[in-house]
Amino acid sequence: PTFSSMGGFEGHLYPGLSFFFYGLYHARLVSRALICNDPVQYPPRHPWSKGRWAKLRQIHYIGLLKILGACILVAQELHSVPRQFVLISKVYHQRNFMFRKQWQHLTLYMTFLLSGYVDVVSQNLLPKRCAALEQGAQALGMFIFLPLMVSHLQDTEGVELQSHMLLTQAMFLLTLVVTAELWAPNKPLIWIMKAFLYTVTGSWLMHIGFMLFKPISGYRWMDDDRNDIMFVTTFFCWHVIFSAILMIWIYGFSFWWYCYIFVKA
């Protein structure tokens, strides 16, 4: 059934979109930092202006979007469960763990929710923004995501196994980058790699959903066909190239915007 196969189509699409747009957000930040010579981690905060909507313009919304995204993912996961959602079921005097993958998904989404709350508190409530706290919450999510992905590989095979092995590889590199960011928070190369790996992970996670549940060709991928398994790796490499081109395009557009349009405005 769909609910037991790593979250189904929506379980790949929605987290993939979250990772992808988060990567685009970081790509825009690091492009502006390189062009405008701003701090890489966070641009300087403008002083409070006057007016009815002045306070709303000062709010950082990325944490609120994380919370909203995590709530949507949790609702989608709970909706996909066909019967009573429990942790342990007592059957014939035996206690069995139930819905192991759904509980893993919810554990992952809780880390997203925690990261969103930390961002909101640090960016909008504390007198001074605590970047280390935000980075720590983000790294915690990656530390939890990686072992959950490895665990998900245990009962897969063929195309599904190959595609998720490549996803785990990208997640491992992303975990290394966010860990390095804890010690070097204002290094442009680290932020470029983080934005790049977020976009690769997000786009590939969405592609996995289409590949396993809604193939564009209309024909199911075959686990016993070597050509299909080899093309999985080929498509992943195309995603890597696409993300690199996208990063270059975002930097080029940002250069044009901040050096020509924004200055004239």
mmCIF file of C-alpha atoms in Angstrom:
data_model
loop_
_atom_site.group_PDB
_atom_site.id
_atom_site.type_symbol
_atom_site.label_atom_id
_atom_site.label_comp_id
_atom_site.label_asym_id
_atom_site.label_seq_id
_atom_site.Cartn_x
_atom_site.Cartn_y
_atom_site.Cartn_z
ATOM 1 C CA PRO A 1 0.000 0.000 0.000
ATOM 2 C CA THR A 2 1.002 3.581 -0.603
ATOM 3 C CA PHE A 3 1.156 4.572 3.063
ATOM 4 C CA SER A 4 3.920 2.059 3.785
ATOM 5 C CA SER A 5 6.167 2.975 0.880
ATOM 6 C CA MET A 6 8.173 5.881 2.221
ATOM 7 C CA GLY A 7 5.297 8.366 2.386
ATOM 8 C CA GLY A 8 3.828 7.957 -1.086
ATOM 9 C CA PHE A 9 3.851 10.655 -3.749
ATOM 10 C CA GLU A 10 2.879 13.526 -1.450
ATOM 11 C CA GLY A 11 5.393 12.339 1.142
ATOM 12 C CA HIS A 12 8.155 12.985 -1.388
ATOM 13 C CA LEU A 13 6.695 16.033 -3.131
ATOM 14 C CA TYR A 14 6.012 18.303 -0.143
ATOM 15 C CA PRO A 15 9.327 17.761 1.707
ATOM 16 C CA GLY A 16 11.121 18.089 -1.634
ATOM 17 C CA LEU A 17 9.452 21.433 -2.283
ATOM 18 C CA SER A 18 10.415 22.589 1.216
ATOM 19 C CA PHE A 19 14.082 21.684 0.718
ATOM 20 C CA PHE A 20 14.154 23.141 -2.790
ATOM 21 C CA PHE A 21 12.679 26.540 -1.901
ATOM 22 C CA TYR A 22 14.834 26.699 1.240
ATOM 23 C CA GLY A 23 17.863 26.191 -0.997
ATOM 24 C CA LEU A 24 16.684 28.984 -3.315
ATOM 25 C CA TYR A 25 16.278 31.244 -0.292
ATOM 26 C CA HIS A 26 19.865 30.592 0.811
ATOM 27 C CA ALA A 27 21.111 31.020 -2.755
ATOM 28 C CA ARG A 28 19.538 34.482 -2.854
ATOM 29 C CA LEU A 29 21.033 35.385 0.533
ATOM 30 C CA VAL A 30 24.553 34.342 -0.353
ATOM 31 C CA SER A 31 24.342 36.049 -3.758
ATOM 32 C CA ARG A 32 23.344 39.322 -2.122
ATOM 33 C CA ALA A 33 26.089 38.925 0.460
ATOM 34 C CA LEU A 34 28.771 38.423 -2.202
ATOM 35 C CA ILE A 35 27.543 41.271 -4.398
ATOM 36 C CA CYS A 36 26.766 43.847 -1.709
ATOM 37 C CA ASN A 37 29.610 42.853 0.627
ATOM 38 C CA ASP A 38 27.143 42.119 3.426
ATOM 39 C CA PRO A 39 27.632 39.528 6.169
ATOM 40 C CA VAL A 40 27.240 36.082 4.655
ATOM 41 C CA GLN A 41 25.084 34.687 7.421
ATOM 42 C CA TYR A 42 22.478 37.409 7.732
ATOM 43 C CA PRO A 43 22.192 40.864 6.153
ATOM 44 C CA PRO A 44 22.149 43.846 8.516
ATOM 45 C CA ARG A 45 18.757 44.651 9.961
ATOM 46 C CA HIS A 46 17.336 48.034 9.016
ATOM 47 C CA PRO A 47 16.157 50.368 11.780
ATOM 48 C CA TRP A 48 12.492 50.470 12.643
ATOM 49 C CA SER A 49 10.500 52.774 10.396
ATOM 50 C CA LYS A 50 7.280 54.581 11.221
ATOM 51 C CA GLY A 51 3.805 53.818 9.970
ATOM 52 C CA ARG A 52 0.957 51.369 10.535
ATOM 53 C CA TRP A 53 2.711 48.397 8.885
ATOM 54 C CA ALA A 54 6.240 49.242 10.026
ATOM 55 C CA LYS A 55 6.482 46.394 12.555
ATOM 56 C CA LEU A 56 5.200 43.836 10.045
ATOM 57 C CA ARG A 57 7.921 44.848 7.587
ATOM 58 C CA GLN A 58 10.531 44.151 10.268
ATOM 59 C CA ILE A 59 9.374 40.570 10.920
ATOM 60 C CA HIS A 60 11.532 37.735 9.570
ATOM 61 C CA TYR A 61 9.127 35.252 8.003
ATOM 62 C CA ILE A 62 11.410 32.292 7.270
ATOM 63 C CA GLY A 63 10.782 30.724 10.693
ATOM 64 C CA LEU A 64 7.013 31.115 10.316
ATOM 65 C CA LEU A 65 7.176 29.460 6.903
ATOM 66 C CA LYS A 66 9.121 26.554 8.417
ATOM 67 C CA ILE A 67 6.420 26.091 11.053
ATOM 68 C CA LEU A 68 3.662 26.244 8.447
ATOM 69 C CA GLY A 69 5.476 23.760 6.208
ATOM 70 C CA ALA A 70 6.047 21.336 9.095
ATOM 71 C CA CYS A 71 2.355 21.490 10.088
ATOM 72 C CA ILE A 72 1.309 20.747 6.490
ATOM 73 C CA LEU A 73 3.689 17.782 6.341
ATOM 74 C CA VAL A 74 2.397 16.404 9.658
ATOM 75 C CA ALA A 75 -1.226 16.770 8.501
ATOM 76 C CA GLN A 76 -0.447 15.037 5.208
ATOM 77 C CA GLU A 77 1.324 12.179 6.993
ATOM 78 C CA LEU A 78 -1.532 11.610 9.439
ATOM 79 C CA HIS A 79 -4.051 11.753 6.606
ATOM 80 C CA SER A 80 -2.222 8.962 4.751
ATOM 81 C CA VAL A 81 -2.650 6.492 7.640
ATOM 82 C CA PRO A 82 -5.636 4.242 6.795
ATOM 83 C CA ARG A 83 -6.485 3.149 10.342
ATOM 84 C CA GLN A 84 -5.923 4.071 13.980
ATOM 85 C CA PHE A 85 -2.495 5.647 14.360
ATOM 86 C CA VAL A 86 -0.735 4.045 17.332
ATOM 87 C CA LEU A 87 2.834 3.380 18.346
ATOM 88 C CA ILE A 88 2.432 -0.131 19.817
ATOM 89 C CA SER A 89 -0.333 -2.612 19.023
ATOM 90 C CA LYS A 90 -1.182 -5.556 21.265
ATOM 91 C CA VAL A 91 -1.999 -8.587 19.124
ATOM 92 C CA TYR A 92 -2.295 -12.093 20.581
ATOM 93 C CA HIS A 93 -0.498 -11.079 23.793
ATOM 94 C CA GLN A 94 2.359 -9.588 21.753
ATOM 95 C CA ARG A 95 3.291 -5.947 21.529
ATOM 96 C CA ASN A 96 4.368 -4.868 18.041
ATOM 97 C CA PHE A 97 5.619 -1.495 16.874
ATOM 98 C CA MET A 98 3.271 -0.095 14.234
ATOM 99 C CA PHE A 99 3.708 2.427 11.411
ATOM 100 C CA ARG A 100 7.482 2.542 11.777
ATOM 101 C CA LYS A 101 8.034 4.706 8.701
ATOM 102 C CA GLN A 102 5.235 7.107 9.571
ATOM 103 C CA TRP A 103 6.744 7.622 13.034
ATOM 104 C CA GLN A 104 10.108 8.249 11.416
ATOM 105 C CA HIS A 105 8.557 10.847 9.111
ATOM 106 C CA LEU A 106 6.848 12.585 12.032
ATOM 107 C CA THR A 107 10.110 12.606 13.981
ATOM 108 C CA LEU A 108 11.779 14.336 11.052
ATOM 109 C CA TYR A 109 8.957 16.871 10.703
ATOM 110 C CA MET A 110 9.200 17.676 14.411
ATOM 111 C CA THR A 111 12.808 18.740 13.882
ATOM 112 C CA PHE A 112 11.630 21.081 11.107
ATOM 113 C CA LEU A 113 9.032 22.475 13.498
ATOM 114 C CA LEU A 114 11.666 22.947 16.202
ATOM 115 C CA SER A 115 13.960 24.750 13.759
ATOM 116 C CA GLY A 116 11.091 27.057 12.802
ATOM 117 C CA TYR A 117 10.329 27.915 16.424
ATOM 118 C CA VAL A 118 14.005 28.595 17.106
ATOM 119 C CA ASP A 119 14.182 30.895 14.070
ATOM 120 C CA VAL A 120 11.091 32.822 15.184
ATOM 121 C CA VAL A 121 12.414 33.293 18.717
ATOM 122 C CA SER A 122 15.925 34.226 17.621
ATOM 123 C CA GLN A 123 14.952 36.527 14.757
ATOM 124 C CA ASN A 124 11.905 38.281 16.198
ATOM 125 C CA LEU A 125 11.783 37.935 19.985
ATOM 126 C CA LEU A 126 15.335 38.021 21.342
ATOM 127 C CA PRO A 127 16.982 41.433 21.804
ATOM 128 C CA LYS A 128 19.911 40.229 19.708
ATOM 129 C CA ARG A 129 19.722 37.579 17.036
ATOM 130 C CA CYS A 130 21.470 34.321 18.014
ATOM 131 C CA ALA A 131 22.746 32.815 14.776
ATOM 132 C CA ALA A 132 24.509 29.937 16.564
ATOM 133 C CA LEU A 133 21.198 28.795 18.053
ATOM 134 C CA GLU A 134 19.527 28.765 14.626
ATOM 135 C CA GLN A 135 22.423 26.886 13.059
ATOM 136 C CA GLY A 136 22.388 24.344 15.879
ATOM 137 C CA ALA A 137 18.675 23.624 15.370
ATOM 138 C CA GLN A 138 19.243 23.276 11.636
ATOM 139 C CA ALA A 139 22.170 20.905 12.176
ATOM 140 C CA LEU A 140 20.074 18.858 14.612
ATOM 141 C CA GLY A 141 17.524 18.286 11.864
ATOM 142 C CA MET A 142 20.231 17.017 9.520
ATOM 143 C CA PHE A 143 21.671 14.736 12.207
ATOM 144 C CA ILE A 144 18.239 13.150 12.611
ATOM 145 C CA PHE A 145 17.422 13.043 8.894
ATOM 146 C CA LEU A 146 20.532 11.069 7.965
ATOM 147 C CA PRO A 147 20.044 7.983 10.210
ATOM 148 C CA LEU A 148 16.335 7.935 9.352
ATOM 149 C CA MET A 149 17.218 7.796 5.656
ATOM 150 C CA VAL A 150 19.667 4.956 6.250
ATOM 151 C CA SER A 151 16.970 3.071 8.158
ATOM 152 C CA HIS A 152 14.513 3.593 5.296
ATOM 153 C CA LEU A 153 16.827 1.689 2.940
ATOM 154 C CA GLN A 154 16.509 -1.608 4.805
ATOM 155 C CA ASP A 155 13.444 -3.028 3.013
ATOM 156 C CA THR A 156 13.858 -1.420 -0.410
ATOM 157 C CA GLU A 157 15.313 -2.748 -3.633
ATOM 158 C CA GLY A 158 15.880 -1.928 -7.264
ATOM 159 C CA VAL A 159 14.982 1.557 -8.434
ATOM 160 C CA GLU A 160 13.711 2.678 -5.030
ATOM 161 C CA LEU A 161 16.912 1.540 -3.324
ATOM 162 C CA GLN A 162 19.179 3.218 -5.876
ATOM 163 C CA SER A 163 17.266 6.498 -5.815
ATOM 164 C CA HIS A 164 17.267 6.701 -2.023
ATOM 165 C CA MET A 165 20.940 5.759 -1.805
ATOM 166 C CA LEU A 166 21.698 8.788 -3.976
ATOM 167 C CA LEU A 167 19.416 10.909 -1.763
ATOM 168 C CA THR A 168 21.279 9.664 1.314
ATOM 169 C CA GLN A 169 24.572 10.622 -0.332
ATOM 170 C CA ALA A 170 23.340 14.187 -0.859
ATOM 171 C CA MET A 171 22.011 14.325 2.703
ATOM 172 C CA PHE A 172 25.367 13.122 4.070
ATOM 173 C CA LEU A 173 27.199 15.920 2.262
ATOM 174 C CA LEU A 174 24.615 18.436 3.472
ATOM 175 C CA THR A 175 25.091 17.214 7.048
ATOM 176 C CA LEU A 176 28.847 17.764 6.746
ATOM 177 C CA VAL A 177 28.284 21.289 5.425
ATOM 178 C CA VAL A 178 25.864 22.377 8.163
ATOM 179 C CA THR A 179 28.241 20.882 10.745
ATOM 180 C CA ALA A 180 31.152 22.865 9.318
ATOM 181 C CA GLU A 181 28.952 25.974 9.412
ATOM 182 C CA LEU A 182 28.779 25.717 13.213
ATOM 183 C CA TRP A 183 32.506 26.479 13.370
ATOM 184 C CA ALA A 184 32.730 28.768 10.332
ATOM 185 C CA PRO A 185 29.361 30.563 10.092
ATOM 186 C CA ASN A 186 30.430 33.387 7.778
ATOM 187 C CA LYS A 187 32.308 31.544 5.056
ATOM 188 C CA PRO A 188 30.873 32.168 1.561
ATOM 189 C CA LEU A 189 31.949 28.780 0.209
ATOM 190 C CA ILE A 190 30.093 26.943 2.977
ATOM 191 C CA TRP A 191 26.907 28.885 2.308
ATOM 192 C CA ILE A 192 27.192 28.286 -1.429
ATOM 193 C CA MET A 193 27.562 24.556 -0.851
ATOM 194 C CA LYS A 194 24.651 24.543 1.601
ATOM 195 C CA ALA A 195 22.331 26.296 -0.841
ATOM 196 C CA PHE A 196 23.474 24.006 -3.654
ATOM 197 C CA LEU A 197 22.931 20.796 -1.660
ATOM 198 C CA TYR A 198 19.517 21.937 -0.427
ATOM 199 C CA THR A 199 18.354 22.476 -4.018
ATOM 200 C CA VAL A 200 19.812 19.131 -5.156
ATOM 201 C CA THR A 201 18.146 17.285 -2.274
ATOM 202 C CA GLY A 202 14.812 18.988 -2.825
ATOM 203 C CA SER A 203 14.646 18.535 -6.590
ATOM 204 C CA TRP A 204 15.780 14.915 -6.378
ATOM 205 C CA LEU A 205 13.280 14.114 -3.608
ATOM 206 C CA MET A 206 10.468 15.443 -5.804
ATOM 207 C CA HIS A 207 11.785 13.417 -8.760
ATOM 208 C CA ILE A 208 11.738 10.259 -6.632
ATOM 209 C CA GLY A 209 8.049 10.823 -5.945
ATOM 210 C CA PHE A 210 7.260 11.064 -9.654
ATOM 211 C CA MET A 211 9.571 8.195 -10.524
ATOM 212 C CA LEU A 212 8.078 5.733 -8.020
ATOM 213 C CA PHE A 213 4.413 6.738 -7.970
ATOM 214 C CA LYS A 214 3.584 8.920 -10.996
ATOM 215 C CA PRO A 215 6.109 8.247 -13.782
ATOM 216 C CA ILE A 216 5.794 10.815 -16.567
ATOM 217 C CA SER A 217 6.044 8.100 -19.244
ATOM 218 C CA GLY A 218 3.031 6.314 -17.772
ATOM 219 C CA TYR A 219 5.029 3.089 -17.378
ATOM 220 C CA ARG A 220 6.298 1.766 -14.079
ATOM 221 C CA TRP A 221 10.070 1.652 -13.531
ATOM 222 C CA MET A 222 11.295 -1.953 -13.401
ATOM 223 C CA ASP A 223 13.469 -3.117 -10.502
ATOM 224 C CA ASP A 224 14.921 -6.009 -12.492
ATOM 225 C CA ASP A 225 15.952 -3.849 -15.466
ATOM 226 C CA ARG A 226 19.575 -2.698 -15.296
ATOM 227 C CA ASN A 227 18.876 0.115 -17.737
ATOM 228 C CA ASP A 228 16.277 1.621 -15.418
ATOM 229 C CA ILE A 229 18.605 1.433 -12.415
ATOM 230 C CA MET A 230 21.479 2.988 -14.368
ATOM 231 C CA PHE A 231 19.250 5.802 -15.608
ATOM 232 C CA VAL A 232 18.365 6.625 -11.992
ATOM 233 C CA THR A 233 21.989 7.627 -11.429
ATOM 234 C CA THR A 234 22.033 9.503 -14.744
ATOM 235 C CA PHE A 235 18.965 11.515 -13.761
ATOM 236 C CA PHE A 236 20.545 12.321 -10.397
ATOM 237 C CA CYS A 237 23.613 13.704 -12.167
ATOM 238 C CA TRP A 238 21.302 15.846 -14.293
ATOM 239 C CA HIS A 239 19.772 17.219 -11.104
ATOM 240 C CA VAL A 240 23.236 18.129 -9.845
ATOM 241 C CA ILE A 241 23.978 19.979 -13.108
ATOM 242 C CA PHE A 242 20.569 21.681 -13.038
ATOM 243 C CA SER A 243 21.146 22.916 -9.483
ATOM 244 C CA ALA A 244 24.584 24.268 -10.394
ATOM 245 C CA ILE A 245 23.137 26.151 -13.389
ATOM 246 C CA LEU A 246 20.330 27.455 -11.184
ATOM 247 C CA MET A 247 22.842 28.769 -8.643
ATOM 248 C CA ILE A 248 24.732 30.585 -11.400
ATOM 249 C CA TRP A 249 21.487 32.043 -12.770
ATOM 250 C CA ILE A 250 20.434 33.308 -9.315
ATOM 251 C CA TYR A 251 23.818 34.959 -8.840
ATOM 252 C CA GLY A 252 23.620 36.561 -12.296
ATOM 253 C CA PHE A 253 20.102 37.851 -11.709
ATOM 254 C CA SER A 254 21.097 39.158 -8.266
ATOM 255 C CA PHE A 255 24.113 40.939 -9.767
ATOM 256 C CA TRP A 256 21.900 42.595 -12.365
ATOM 257 C CA TRP A 257 19.308 43.538 -9.727
ATOM 258 C CA TYR A 258 21.599 44.985 -7.048
ATOM 259 C CA CYS A 259 24.097 46.636 -9.386
ATOM 260 C CA TYR A 260 21.689 48.188 -11.893
ATOM 261 C CA ILE A 261 17.991 48.047 -10.941
ATOM 262 C CA PHE A 262 18.135 48.427 -7.145
ATOM 263 C CA VAL A 263 20.699 51.233 -7.345
ATOM 264 C CA LYS A 264 18.523 53.249 -9.743
ATOM 265 C CA ALA A 265 15.471 52.723 -7.576
#
